PDB file of C-alpha atoms in Angstrom:
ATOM      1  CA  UNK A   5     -22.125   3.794  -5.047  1.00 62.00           C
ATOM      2  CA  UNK A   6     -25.551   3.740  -3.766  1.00 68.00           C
ATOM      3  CA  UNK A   7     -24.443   3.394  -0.506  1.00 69.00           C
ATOM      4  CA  UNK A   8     -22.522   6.554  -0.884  1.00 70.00           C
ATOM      5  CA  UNK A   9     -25.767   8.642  -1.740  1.00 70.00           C
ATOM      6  CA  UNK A  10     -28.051   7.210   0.670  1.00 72.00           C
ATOM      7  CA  UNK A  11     -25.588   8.294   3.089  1.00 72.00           C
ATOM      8  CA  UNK A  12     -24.839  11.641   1.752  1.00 70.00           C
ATOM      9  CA  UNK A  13     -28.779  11.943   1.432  1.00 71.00           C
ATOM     10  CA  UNK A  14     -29.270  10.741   5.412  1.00 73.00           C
ATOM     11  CA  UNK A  15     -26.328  13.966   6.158  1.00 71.00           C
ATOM     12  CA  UNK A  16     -27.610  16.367   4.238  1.00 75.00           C
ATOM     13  CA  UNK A  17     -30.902  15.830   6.134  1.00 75.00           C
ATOM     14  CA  UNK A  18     -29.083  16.906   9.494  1.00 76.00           C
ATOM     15  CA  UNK A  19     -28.270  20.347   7.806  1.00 76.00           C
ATOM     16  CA  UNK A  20     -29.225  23.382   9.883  1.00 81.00           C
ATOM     17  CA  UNK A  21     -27.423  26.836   9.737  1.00 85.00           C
ATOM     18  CA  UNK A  22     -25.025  25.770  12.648  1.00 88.00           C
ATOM     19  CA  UNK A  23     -23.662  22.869  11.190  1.00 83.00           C
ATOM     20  CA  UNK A  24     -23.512  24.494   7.546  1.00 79.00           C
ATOM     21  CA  UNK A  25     -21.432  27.349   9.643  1.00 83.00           C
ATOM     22  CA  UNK A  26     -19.346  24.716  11.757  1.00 82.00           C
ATOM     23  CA  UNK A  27     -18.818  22.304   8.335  1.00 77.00           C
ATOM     24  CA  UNK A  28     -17.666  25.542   6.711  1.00 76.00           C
ATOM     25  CA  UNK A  29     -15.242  26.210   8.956  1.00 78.00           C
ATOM     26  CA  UNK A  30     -13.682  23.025   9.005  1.00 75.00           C
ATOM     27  CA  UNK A  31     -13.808  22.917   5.120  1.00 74.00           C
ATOM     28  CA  UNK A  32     -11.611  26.241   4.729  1.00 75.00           C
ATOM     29  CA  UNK A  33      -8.452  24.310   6.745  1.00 72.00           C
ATOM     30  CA  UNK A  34      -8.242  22.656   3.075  1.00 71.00           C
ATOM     31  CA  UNK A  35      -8.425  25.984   1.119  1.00 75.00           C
ATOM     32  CA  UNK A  36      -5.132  28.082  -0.636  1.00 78.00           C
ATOM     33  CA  UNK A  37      -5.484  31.174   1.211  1.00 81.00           C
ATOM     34  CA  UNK A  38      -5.592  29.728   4.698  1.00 82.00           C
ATOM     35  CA  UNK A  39      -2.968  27.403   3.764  1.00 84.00           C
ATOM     36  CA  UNK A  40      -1.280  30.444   2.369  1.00 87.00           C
ATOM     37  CA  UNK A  41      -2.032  32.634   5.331  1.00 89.00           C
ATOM     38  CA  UNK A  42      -0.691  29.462   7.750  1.00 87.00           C
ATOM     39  CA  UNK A  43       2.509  29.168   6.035  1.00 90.00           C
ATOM     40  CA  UNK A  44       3.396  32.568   5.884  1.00 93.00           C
ATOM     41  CA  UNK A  45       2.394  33.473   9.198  1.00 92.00           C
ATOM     42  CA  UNK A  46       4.827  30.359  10.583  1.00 90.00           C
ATOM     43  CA  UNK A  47       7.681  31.066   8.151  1.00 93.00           C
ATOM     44  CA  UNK A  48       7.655  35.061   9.177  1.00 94.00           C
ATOM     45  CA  UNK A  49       6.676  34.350  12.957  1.00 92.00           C
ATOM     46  CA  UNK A  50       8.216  31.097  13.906  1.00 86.00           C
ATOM     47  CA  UNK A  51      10.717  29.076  11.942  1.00 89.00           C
ATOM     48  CA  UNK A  52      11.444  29.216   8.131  1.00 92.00           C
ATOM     49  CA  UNK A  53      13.012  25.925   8.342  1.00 91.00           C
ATOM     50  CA  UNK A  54       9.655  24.237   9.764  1.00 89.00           C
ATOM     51  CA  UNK A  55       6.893  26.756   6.702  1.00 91.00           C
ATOM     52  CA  UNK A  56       8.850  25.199   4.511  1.00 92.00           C
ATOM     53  CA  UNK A  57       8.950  21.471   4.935  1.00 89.00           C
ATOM     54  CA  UNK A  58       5.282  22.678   5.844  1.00 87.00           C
ATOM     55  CA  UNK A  59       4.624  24.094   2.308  1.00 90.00           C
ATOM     56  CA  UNK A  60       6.676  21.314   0.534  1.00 90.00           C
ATOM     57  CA  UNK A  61       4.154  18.727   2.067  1.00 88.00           C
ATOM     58  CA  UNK A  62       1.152  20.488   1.422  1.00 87.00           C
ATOM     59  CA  UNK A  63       2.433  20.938  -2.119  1.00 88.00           C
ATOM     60  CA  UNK A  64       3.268  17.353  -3.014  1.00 90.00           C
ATOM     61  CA  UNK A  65      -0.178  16.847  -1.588  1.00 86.00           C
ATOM     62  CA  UNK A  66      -1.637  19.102  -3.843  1.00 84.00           C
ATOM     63  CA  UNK A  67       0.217  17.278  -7.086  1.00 88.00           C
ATOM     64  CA  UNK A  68      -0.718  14.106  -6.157  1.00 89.00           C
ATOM     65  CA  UNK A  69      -4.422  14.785  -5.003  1.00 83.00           C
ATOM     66  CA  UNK A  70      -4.676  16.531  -8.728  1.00 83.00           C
ATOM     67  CA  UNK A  71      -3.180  13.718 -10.208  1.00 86.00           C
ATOM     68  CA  UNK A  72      -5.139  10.934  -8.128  1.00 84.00           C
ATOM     69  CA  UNK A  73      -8.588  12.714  -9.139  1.00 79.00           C
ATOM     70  CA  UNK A  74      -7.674  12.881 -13.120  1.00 78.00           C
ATOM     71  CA  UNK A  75      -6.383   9.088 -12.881  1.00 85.00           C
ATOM     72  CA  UNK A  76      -9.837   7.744 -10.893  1.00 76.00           C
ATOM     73  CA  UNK A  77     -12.404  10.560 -12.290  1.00 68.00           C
ATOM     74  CA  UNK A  78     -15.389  10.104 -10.201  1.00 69.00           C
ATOM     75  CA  UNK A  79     -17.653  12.938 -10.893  1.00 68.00           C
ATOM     76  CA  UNK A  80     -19.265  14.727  -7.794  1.00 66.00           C
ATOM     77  CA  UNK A  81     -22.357  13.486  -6.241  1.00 62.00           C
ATOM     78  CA  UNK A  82     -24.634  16.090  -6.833  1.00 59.00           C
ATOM     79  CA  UNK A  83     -23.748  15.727 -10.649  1.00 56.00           C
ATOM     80  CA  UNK A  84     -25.904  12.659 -10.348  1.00 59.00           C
ATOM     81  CA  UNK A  85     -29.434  13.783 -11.457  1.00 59.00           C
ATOM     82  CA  UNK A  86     -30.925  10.663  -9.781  1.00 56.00           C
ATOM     83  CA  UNK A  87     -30.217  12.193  -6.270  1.00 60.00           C
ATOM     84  CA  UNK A  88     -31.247  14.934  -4.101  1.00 67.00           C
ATOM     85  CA  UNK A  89     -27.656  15.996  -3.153  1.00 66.00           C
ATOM     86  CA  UNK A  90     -27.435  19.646  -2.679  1.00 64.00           C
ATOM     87  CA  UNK A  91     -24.186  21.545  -3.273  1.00 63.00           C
ATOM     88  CA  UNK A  92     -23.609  23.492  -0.603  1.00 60.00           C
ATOM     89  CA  UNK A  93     -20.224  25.447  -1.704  1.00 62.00           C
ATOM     90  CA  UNK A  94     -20.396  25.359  -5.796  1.00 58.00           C
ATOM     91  CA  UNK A  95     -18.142  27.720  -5.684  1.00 65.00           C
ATOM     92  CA  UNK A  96     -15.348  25.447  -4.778  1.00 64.00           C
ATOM     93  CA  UNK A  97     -16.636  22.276  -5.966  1.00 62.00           C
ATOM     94  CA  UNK A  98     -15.522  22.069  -9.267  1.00 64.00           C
ATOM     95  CA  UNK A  99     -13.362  19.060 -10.952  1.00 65.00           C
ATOM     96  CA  UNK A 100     -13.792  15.571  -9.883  1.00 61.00           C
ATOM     97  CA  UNK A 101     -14.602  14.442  -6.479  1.00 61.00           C
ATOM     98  CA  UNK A 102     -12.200  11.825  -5.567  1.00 65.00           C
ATOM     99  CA  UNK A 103      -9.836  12.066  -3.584  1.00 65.00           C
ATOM    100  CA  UNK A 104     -11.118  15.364  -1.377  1.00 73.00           C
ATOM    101  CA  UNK A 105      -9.005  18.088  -1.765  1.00 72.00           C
ATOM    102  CA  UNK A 106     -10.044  19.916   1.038  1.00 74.00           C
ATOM    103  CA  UNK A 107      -9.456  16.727   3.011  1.00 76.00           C
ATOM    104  CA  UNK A 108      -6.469  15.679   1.742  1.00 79.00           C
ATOM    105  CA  UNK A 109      -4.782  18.915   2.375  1.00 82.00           C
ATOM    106  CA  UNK A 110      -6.107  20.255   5.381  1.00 81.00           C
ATOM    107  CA  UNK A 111      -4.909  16.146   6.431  1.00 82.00           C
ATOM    108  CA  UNK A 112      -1.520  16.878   5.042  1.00 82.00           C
ATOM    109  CA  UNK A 113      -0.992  20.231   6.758  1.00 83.00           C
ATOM    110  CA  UNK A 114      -2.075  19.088  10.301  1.00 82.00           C
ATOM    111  CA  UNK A 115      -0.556  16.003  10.324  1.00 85.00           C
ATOM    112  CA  UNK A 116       2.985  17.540   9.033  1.00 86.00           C
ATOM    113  CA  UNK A 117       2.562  20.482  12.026  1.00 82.00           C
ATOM    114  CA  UNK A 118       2.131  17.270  14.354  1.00 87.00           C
ATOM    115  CA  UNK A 119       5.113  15.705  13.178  1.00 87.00           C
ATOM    116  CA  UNK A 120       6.919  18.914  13.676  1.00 85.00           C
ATOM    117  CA  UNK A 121       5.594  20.032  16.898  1.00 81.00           C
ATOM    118  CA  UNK A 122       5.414  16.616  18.140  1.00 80.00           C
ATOM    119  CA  UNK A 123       3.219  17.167  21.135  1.00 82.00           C
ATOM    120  CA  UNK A 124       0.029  15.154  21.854  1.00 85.00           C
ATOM    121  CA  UNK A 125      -2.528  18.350  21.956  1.00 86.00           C
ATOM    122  CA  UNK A 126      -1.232  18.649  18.022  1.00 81.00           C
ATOM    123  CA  UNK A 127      -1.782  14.950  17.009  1.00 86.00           C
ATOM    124  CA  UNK A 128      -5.191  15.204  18.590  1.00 83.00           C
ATOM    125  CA  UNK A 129      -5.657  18.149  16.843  1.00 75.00           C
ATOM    126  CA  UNK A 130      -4.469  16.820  13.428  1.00 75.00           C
ATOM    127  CA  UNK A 131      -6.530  13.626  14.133  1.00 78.00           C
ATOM    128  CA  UNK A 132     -10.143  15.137  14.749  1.00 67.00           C
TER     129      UNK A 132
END
């Protein structure tokens, strides 16, 4: 694990109010309301059939991510008091830390569209 905190120290040392904006961003792919707000808007706009395999996904996702983290329960780096890790978002970081939520989800959502869509602009999408 000390690996894992030198590293997160190293990161946290790039931080400057564009990448805390940017890093933001990405991070609220992986929260309920934009998930929410994705699904609906595809379901009403574009094709029930597809939001809902969509939302089935992203909700076995969920389960198992909750499930995962209460099996392994690795507290979150910053609960360390031995490191300098600052929590950027404590506001959503509450729980255990592995696996990422925000990761796991945002993962399951884009890579489900890609499967979907199936066009290359998606999977590179879904990848990065």
């Amino acid at each position: 694990m000390f690996w894992e905190f030198q590293f997160l120290t190293a990161f946290q040392k790039t931080a400057n109010p564009f990448f805390d904006l940017f890093w933001t961003f990405i991070t609220m792919f992986g929260e309920e309301v934009l998930i929410v707000a994705i699904v609906g808007l595809l379901y009403w706009c574009l094709n029930k059939d597809f939001a809902k395999c969509l939302a089935y996904s992203v909700l076995t996702s969920v389960a198992a991510n909750g499930i995962t983290k209460n099996i392994v329960g690795r507290d979150r780096p910053f609960q360390n008091k031995d490191w300098d890790i600052i929590n950027k978002r404590p506001d959503t970081a509450d729980g255990f830390s592995f696996p990422s939520g925000h990761t796991q989800v945002s993962t399951s959502l884009f890579v489900s569209m890609a499967i979907w869509i199936k066009k290359r602009w998606m999977w590179v999408l879904a990848i990065k």
